[in-house]
PDB file of C-alpha atoms in Angstrom:
ATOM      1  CA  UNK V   1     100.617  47.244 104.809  1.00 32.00           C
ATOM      2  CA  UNK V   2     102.187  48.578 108.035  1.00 36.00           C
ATOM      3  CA  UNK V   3     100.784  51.955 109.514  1.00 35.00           C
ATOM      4  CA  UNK V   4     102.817  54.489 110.849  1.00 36.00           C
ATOM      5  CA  UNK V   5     101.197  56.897 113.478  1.00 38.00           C
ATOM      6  CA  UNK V   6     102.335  60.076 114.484  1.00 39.00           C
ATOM      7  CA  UNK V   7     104.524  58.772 117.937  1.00 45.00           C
ATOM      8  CA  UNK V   8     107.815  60.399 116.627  1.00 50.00           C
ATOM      9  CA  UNK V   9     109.251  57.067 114.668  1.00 61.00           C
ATOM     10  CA  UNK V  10     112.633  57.371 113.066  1.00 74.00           C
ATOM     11  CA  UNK V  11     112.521  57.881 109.620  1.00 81.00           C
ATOM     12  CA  UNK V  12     115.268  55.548 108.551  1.00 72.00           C
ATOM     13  CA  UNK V  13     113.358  52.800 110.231  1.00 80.00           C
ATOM     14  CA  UNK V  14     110.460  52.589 108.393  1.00 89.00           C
ATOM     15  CA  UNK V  15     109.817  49.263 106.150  1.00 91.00           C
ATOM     16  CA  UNK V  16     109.367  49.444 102.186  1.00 92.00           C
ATOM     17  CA  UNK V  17     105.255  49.549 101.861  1.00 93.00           C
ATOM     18  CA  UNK V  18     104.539  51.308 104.958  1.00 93.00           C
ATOM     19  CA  UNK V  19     101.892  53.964 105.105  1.00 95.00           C
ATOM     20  CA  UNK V  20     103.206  57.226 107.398  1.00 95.00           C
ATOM     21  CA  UNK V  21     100.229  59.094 108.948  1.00 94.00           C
ATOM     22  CA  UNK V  22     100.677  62.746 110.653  1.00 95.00           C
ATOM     23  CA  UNK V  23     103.931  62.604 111.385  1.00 94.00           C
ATOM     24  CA  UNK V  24     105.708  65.932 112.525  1.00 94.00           C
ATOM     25  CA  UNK V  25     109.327  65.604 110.776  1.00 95.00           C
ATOM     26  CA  UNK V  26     109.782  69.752 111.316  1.00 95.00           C
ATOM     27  CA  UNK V  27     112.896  70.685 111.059  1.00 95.00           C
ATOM     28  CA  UNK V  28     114.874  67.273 110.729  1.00 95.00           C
ATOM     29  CA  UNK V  29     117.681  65.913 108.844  1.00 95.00           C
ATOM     30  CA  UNK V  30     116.763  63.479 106.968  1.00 95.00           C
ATOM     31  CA  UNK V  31     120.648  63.357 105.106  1.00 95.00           C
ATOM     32  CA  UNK V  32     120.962  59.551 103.762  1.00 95.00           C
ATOM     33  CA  UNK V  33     117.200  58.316 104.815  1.00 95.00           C
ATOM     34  CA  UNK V  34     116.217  55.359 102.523  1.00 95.00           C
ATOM     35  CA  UNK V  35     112.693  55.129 101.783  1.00 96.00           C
ATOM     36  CA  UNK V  36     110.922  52.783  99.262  1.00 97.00           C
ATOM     37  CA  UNK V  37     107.202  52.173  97.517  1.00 97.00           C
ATOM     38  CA  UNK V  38     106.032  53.844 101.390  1.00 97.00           C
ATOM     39  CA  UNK V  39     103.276  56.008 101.338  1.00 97.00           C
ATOM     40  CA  UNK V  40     103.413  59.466 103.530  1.00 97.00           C
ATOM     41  CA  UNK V  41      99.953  60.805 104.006  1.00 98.00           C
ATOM     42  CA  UNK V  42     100.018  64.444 105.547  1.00 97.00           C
ATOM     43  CA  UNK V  43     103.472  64.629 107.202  1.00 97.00           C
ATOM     44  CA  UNK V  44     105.017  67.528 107.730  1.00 97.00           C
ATOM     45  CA  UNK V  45     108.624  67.994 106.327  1.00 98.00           C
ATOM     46  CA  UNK V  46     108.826  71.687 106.802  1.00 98.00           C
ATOM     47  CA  UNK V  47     111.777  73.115 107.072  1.00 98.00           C
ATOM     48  CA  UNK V  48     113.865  69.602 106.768  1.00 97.00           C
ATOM     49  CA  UNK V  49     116.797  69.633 104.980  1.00 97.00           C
ATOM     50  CA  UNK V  50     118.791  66.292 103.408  1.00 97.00           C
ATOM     51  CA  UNK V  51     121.639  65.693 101.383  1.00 98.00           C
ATOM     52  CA  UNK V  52     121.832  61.961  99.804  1.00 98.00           C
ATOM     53  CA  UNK V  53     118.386  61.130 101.373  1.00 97.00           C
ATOM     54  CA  UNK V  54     116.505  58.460  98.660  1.00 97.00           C
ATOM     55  CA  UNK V  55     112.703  57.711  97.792  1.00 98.00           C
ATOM     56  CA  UNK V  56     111.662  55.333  95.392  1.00 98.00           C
ATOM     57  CA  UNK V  57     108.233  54.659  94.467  1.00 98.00           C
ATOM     58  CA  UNK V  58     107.363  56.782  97.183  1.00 98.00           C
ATOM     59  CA  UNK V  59     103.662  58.723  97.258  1.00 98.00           C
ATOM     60  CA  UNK V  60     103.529  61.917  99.122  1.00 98.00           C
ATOM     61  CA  UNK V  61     100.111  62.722  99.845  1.00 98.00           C
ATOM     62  CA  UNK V  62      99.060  65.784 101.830  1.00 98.00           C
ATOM     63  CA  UNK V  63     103.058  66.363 102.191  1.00 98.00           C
ATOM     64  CA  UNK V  64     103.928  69.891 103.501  1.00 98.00           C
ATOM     65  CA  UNK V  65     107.588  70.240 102.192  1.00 98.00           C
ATOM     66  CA  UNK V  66     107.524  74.411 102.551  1.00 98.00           C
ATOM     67  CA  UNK V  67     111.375  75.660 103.153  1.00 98.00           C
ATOM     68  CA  UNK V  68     112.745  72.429 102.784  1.00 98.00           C
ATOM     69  CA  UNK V  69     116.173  71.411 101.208  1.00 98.00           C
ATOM     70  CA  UNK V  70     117.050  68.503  99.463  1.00 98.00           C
ATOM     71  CA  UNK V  71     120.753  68.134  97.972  1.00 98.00           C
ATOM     72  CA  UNK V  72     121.824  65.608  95.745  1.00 98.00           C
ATOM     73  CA  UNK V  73     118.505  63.229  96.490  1.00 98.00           C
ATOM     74  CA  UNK V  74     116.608  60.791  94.387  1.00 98.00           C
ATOM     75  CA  UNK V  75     112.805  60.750  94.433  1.00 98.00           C
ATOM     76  CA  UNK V  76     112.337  58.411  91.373  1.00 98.00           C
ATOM     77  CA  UNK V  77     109.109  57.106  90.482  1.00 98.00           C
ATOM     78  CA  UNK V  78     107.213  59.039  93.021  1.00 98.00           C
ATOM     79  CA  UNK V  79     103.976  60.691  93.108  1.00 98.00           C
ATOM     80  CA  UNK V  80     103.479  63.915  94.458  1.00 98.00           C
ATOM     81  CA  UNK V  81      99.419  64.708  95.499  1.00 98.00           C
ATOM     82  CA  UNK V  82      98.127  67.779  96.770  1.00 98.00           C
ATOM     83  CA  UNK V  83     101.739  68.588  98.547  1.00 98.00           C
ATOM     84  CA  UNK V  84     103.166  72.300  99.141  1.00 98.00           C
ATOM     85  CA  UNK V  85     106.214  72.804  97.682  1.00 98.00           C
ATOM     86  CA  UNK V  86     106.565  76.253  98.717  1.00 98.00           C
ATOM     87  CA  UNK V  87     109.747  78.133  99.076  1.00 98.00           C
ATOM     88  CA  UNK V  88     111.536  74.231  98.359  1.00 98.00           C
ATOM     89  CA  UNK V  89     114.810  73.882  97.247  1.00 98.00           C
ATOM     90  CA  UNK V  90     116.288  71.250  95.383  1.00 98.00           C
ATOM     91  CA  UNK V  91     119.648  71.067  94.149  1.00 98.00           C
ATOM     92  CA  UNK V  92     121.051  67.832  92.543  1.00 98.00           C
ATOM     93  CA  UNK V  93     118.105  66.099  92.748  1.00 98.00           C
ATOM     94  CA  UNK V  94     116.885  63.197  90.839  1.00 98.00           C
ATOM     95  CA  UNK V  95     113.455  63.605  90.371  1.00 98.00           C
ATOM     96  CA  UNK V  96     113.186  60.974  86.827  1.00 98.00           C
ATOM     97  CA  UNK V  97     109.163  59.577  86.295  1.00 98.00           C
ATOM     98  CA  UNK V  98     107.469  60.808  89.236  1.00 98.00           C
ATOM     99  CA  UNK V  99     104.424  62.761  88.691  1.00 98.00           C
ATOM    100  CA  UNK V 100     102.732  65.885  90.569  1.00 98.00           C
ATOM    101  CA  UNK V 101      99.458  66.148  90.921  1.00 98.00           C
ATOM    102  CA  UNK V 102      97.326  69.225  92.453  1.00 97.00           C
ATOM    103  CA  UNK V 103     100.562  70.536  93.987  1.00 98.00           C
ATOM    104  CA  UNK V 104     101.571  73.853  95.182  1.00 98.00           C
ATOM    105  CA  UNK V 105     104.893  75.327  93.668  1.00 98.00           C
ATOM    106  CA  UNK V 106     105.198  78.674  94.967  1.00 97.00           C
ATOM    107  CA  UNK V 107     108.748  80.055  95.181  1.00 97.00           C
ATOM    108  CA  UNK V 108     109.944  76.445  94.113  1.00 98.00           C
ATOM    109  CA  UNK V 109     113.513  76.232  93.173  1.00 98.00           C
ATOM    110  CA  UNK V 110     115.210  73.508  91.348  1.00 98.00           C
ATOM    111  CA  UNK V 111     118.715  73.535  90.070  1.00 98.00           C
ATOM    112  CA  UNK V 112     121.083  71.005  88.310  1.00 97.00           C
ATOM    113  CA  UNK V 113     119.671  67.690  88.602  1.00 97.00           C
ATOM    114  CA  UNK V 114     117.353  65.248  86.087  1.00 98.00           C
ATOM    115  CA  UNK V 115     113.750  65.519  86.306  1.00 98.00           C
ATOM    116  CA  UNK V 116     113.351  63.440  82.962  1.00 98.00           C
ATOM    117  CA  UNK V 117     109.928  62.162  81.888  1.00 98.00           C
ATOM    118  CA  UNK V 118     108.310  64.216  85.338  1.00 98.00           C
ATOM    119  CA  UNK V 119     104.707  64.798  84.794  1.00 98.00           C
ATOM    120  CA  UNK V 120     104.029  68.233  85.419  1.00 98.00           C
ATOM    121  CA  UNK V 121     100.571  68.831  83.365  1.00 97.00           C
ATOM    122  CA  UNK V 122      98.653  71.836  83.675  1.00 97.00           C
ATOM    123  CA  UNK V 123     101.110  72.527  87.340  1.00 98.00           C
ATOM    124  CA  UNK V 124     100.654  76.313  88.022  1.00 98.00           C
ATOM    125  CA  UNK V 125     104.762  76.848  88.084  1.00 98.00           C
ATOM    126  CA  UNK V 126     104.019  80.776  87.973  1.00 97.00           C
ATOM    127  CA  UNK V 127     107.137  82.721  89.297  1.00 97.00           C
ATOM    128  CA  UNK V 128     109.771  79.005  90.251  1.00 98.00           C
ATOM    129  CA  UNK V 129     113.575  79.105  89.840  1.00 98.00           C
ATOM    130  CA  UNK V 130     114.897  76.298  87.293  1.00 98.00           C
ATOM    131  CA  UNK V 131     117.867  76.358  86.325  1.00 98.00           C
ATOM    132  CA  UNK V 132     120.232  73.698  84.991  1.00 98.00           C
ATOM    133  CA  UNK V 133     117.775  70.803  84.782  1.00 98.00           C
ATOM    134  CA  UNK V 134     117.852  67.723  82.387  1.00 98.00           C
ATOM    135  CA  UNK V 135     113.744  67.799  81.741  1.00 98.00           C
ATOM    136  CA  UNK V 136     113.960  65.602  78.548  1.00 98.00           C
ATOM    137  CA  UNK V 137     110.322  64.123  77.648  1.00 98.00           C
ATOM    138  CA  UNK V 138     108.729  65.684  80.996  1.00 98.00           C
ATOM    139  CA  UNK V 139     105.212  66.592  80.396  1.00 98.00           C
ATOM    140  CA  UNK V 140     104.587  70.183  80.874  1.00 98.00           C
ATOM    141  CA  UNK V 141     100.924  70.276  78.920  1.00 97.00           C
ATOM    142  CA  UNK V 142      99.120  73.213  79.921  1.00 97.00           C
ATOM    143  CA  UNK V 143     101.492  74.047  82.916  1.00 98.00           C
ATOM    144  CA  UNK V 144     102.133  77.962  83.415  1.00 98.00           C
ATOM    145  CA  UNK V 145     105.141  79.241  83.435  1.00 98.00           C
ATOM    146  CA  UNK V 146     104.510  82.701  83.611  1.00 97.00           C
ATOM    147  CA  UNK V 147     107.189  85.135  85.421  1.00 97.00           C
ATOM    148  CA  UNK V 148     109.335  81.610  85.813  1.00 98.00           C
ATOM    149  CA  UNK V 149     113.158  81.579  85.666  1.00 98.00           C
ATOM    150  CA  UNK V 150     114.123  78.895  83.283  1.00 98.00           C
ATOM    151  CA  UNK V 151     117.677  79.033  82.382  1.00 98.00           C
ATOM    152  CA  UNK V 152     119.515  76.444  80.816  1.00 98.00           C
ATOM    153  CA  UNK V 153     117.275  73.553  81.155  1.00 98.00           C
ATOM    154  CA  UNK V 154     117.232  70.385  78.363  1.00 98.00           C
ATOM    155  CA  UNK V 155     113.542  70.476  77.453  1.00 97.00           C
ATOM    156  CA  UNK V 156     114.148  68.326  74.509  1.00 97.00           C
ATOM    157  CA  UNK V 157     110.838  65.974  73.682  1.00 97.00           C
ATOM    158  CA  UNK V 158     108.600  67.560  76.168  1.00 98.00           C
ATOM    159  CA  UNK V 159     104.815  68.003  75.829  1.00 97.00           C
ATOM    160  CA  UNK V 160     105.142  71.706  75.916  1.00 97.00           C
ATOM    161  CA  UNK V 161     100.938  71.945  74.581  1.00 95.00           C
ATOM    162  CA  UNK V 162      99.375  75.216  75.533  1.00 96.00           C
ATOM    163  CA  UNK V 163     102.020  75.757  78.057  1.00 97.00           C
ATOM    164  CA  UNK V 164     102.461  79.566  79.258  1.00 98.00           C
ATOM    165  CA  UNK V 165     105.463  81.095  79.167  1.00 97.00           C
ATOM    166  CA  UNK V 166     104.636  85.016  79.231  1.00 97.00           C
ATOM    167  CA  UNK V 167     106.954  86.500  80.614  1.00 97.00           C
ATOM    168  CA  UNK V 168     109.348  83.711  81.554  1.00 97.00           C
ATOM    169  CA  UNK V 169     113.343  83.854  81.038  1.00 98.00           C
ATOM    170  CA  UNK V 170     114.129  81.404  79.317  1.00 97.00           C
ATOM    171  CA  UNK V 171     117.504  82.084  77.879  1.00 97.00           C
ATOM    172  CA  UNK V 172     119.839  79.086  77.362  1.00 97.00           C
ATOM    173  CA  UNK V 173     117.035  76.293  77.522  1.00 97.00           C
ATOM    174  CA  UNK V 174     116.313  73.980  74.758  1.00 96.00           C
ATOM    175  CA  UNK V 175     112.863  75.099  73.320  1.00 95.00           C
ATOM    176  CA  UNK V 176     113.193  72.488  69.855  1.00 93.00           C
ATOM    177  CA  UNK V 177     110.350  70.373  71.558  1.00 95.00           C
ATOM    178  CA  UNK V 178     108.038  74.286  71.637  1.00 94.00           C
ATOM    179  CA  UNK V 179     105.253  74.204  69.140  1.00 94.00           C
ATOM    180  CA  UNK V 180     105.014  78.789  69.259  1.00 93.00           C
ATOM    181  CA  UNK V 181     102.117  78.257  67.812  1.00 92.00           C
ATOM    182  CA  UNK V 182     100.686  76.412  70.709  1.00 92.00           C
ATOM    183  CA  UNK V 183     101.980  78.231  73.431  1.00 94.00           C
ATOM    184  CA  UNK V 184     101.548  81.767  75.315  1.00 95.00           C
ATOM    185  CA  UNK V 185     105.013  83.539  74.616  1.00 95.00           C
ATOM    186  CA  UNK V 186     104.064  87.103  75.116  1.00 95.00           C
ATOM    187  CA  UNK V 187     106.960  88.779  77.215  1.00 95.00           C
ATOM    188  CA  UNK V 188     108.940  85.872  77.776  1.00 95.00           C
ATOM    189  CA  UNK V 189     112.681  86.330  77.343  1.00 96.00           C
ATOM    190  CA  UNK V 190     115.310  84.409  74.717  1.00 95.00           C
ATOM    191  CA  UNK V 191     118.662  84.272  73.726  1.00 94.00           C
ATOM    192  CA  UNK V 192     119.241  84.705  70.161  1.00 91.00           C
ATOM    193  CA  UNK V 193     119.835  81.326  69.058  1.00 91.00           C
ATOM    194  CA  UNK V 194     116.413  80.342  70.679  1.00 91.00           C
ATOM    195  CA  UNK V 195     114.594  83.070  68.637  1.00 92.00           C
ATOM    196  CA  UNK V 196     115.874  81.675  65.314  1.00 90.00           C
ATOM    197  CA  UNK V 197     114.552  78.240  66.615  1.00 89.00           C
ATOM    198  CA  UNK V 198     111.166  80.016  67.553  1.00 90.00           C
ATOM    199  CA  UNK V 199     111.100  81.905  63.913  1.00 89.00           C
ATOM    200  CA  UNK V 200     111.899  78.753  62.196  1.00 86.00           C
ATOM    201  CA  UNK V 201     109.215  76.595  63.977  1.00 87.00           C
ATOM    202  CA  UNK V 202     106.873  78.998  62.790  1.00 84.00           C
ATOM    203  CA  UNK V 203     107.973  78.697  58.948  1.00 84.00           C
ATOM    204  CA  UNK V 204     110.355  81.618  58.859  1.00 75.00           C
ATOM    205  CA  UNK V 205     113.593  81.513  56.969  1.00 76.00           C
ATOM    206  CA  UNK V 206     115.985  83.532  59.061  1.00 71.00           C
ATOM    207  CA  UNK V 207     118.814  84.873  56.743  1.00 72.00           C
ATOM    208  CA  UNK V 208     122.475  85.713  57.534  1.00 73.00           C
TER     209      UNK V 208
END
C-alpha cells in the first residue's frame, strides 16, 4: 500500500489503496476529485468545499472536515472514525453504507441526498440540520437526537432502538420504523399524521 506524506500532493492524483498521512487540504476545492478504497489518516479538510467530488470505500480516520461543503458527492461505502464533522454541510450527497464511528457532529447539516443503510449507532447527533434525506434501513440505535431538526426525512426500516428524540422537530419524516415505546420522545415536535402513527404504534385506536 502506497503512503502519502504530508508534501502538498494533489488530491486527484492519488492511487486507489493509498494511505494519506497529515496532509493539510485547508481550504481547497476538491470539485470532481476521485478517490477509491484510500485511506486518509488525520488530514485536514477544513474549510474545503466540492461539488461532484467521489469516495468509495474510502476510510477517514482522524479527518477534520469542520466548515466544509460537499454538493452533490458520493462517499459510498466509507467509514468515518473519530472525524469532526462540525459545522459540515452536505447537500446532495450520497452517503449509502458507510458507517461513523466515534465522530463529532456538531452543527452538522445534511439536506436532500441518500444516506440509506448509514450506520449511525449510539452517534451523539444533538442539535444537526436534516432535512430531506432518504435514510431507509440506516441504523440510528441509541443515537441522540435531541434539539435535532429532522424534517422530511424517509426513515422507513431503521433501527430507531432507544434513540432520543426529546425535543427534536420532526415534522414530515417517516417515523413507521419508531417503536414509542423504545424511544425518548419528550418535547419532540410532529405533524398530525405522525401522531396518529405514534398513537397507533402504541395500541391506540384514533377515531374520526
Amino acid at each position: 500500500m502506497r503512503a502519502i506524506e504530508p508534501d502538498g500532493s494533489d488530491p486527484g492524483s492519488i492511487e486507489p489503496g493509498s494511505t494519506v498521512r497529515g496532509e493539510d487540504w485547508y481550504g481547497r476545492d476538491l470539485s470532481g476529485v476521485t478517490l477509491e478504497r484510500v485511506e486518509l489518516v488525520e488530514v485536514d479538510l477544513t474549510e474545503v468545499t466540492a461539488t461532484g467530488a467521489a469516495f468509495d470505500e474510502c476510510t477517514f480516520r482522524g479527518v477534520r472536515f469542520n466548515a466544509s461543503v460537499w454538493r452533490d458527492s458520493a462517499f459510498t461505502g466509507c467509514t468515518f472514525s473519530r472525524a469532526n464533522l462540525f459545522d459540515a454541510a452536505f447537500e446532495g450527497c450520497k452517503l449509502v453504507g458507510s458507517r461513523f464511528d466515534d465522530c463529532r457532529f456538531e452543527l452538522l447539516r445534511a439536506e436532500r441526498g441518500d444516506w440509506s443503510f448509514v450506520t449511525l449507532r449510539r452517534a451523539a447527533l444533538d442539535g444537526v440540520h436534516l432535512e430531506g434525506l432518504r435514510m431507509r434501513e440506516a441504523d440510528l440505535d441509541g443515537a441522540r437526537l435531541s434539539g435535532a431538526t429532522v424534517i422530511g426525512v424517509d426513515l422507513s426500516g431503521a433501527e430507531l432502538g432507544d434513540v432520543d428524540l426529546r425535543g427534536a422537530v420532526l415534522r414530515g419524516t417517516d417515523l413507521s420504523a419508531l417503536d414509542p415505546r423504545a424511544a425518548r420522545l419528550q418535547g419532540a415536535v410532529v405533524d398530525p399524521v405522525q401522531a396518529v402513527v405514534v398513537a397507533e404504534a402504541l395500541g391506540l385506536v384514533v377515531a374520526p
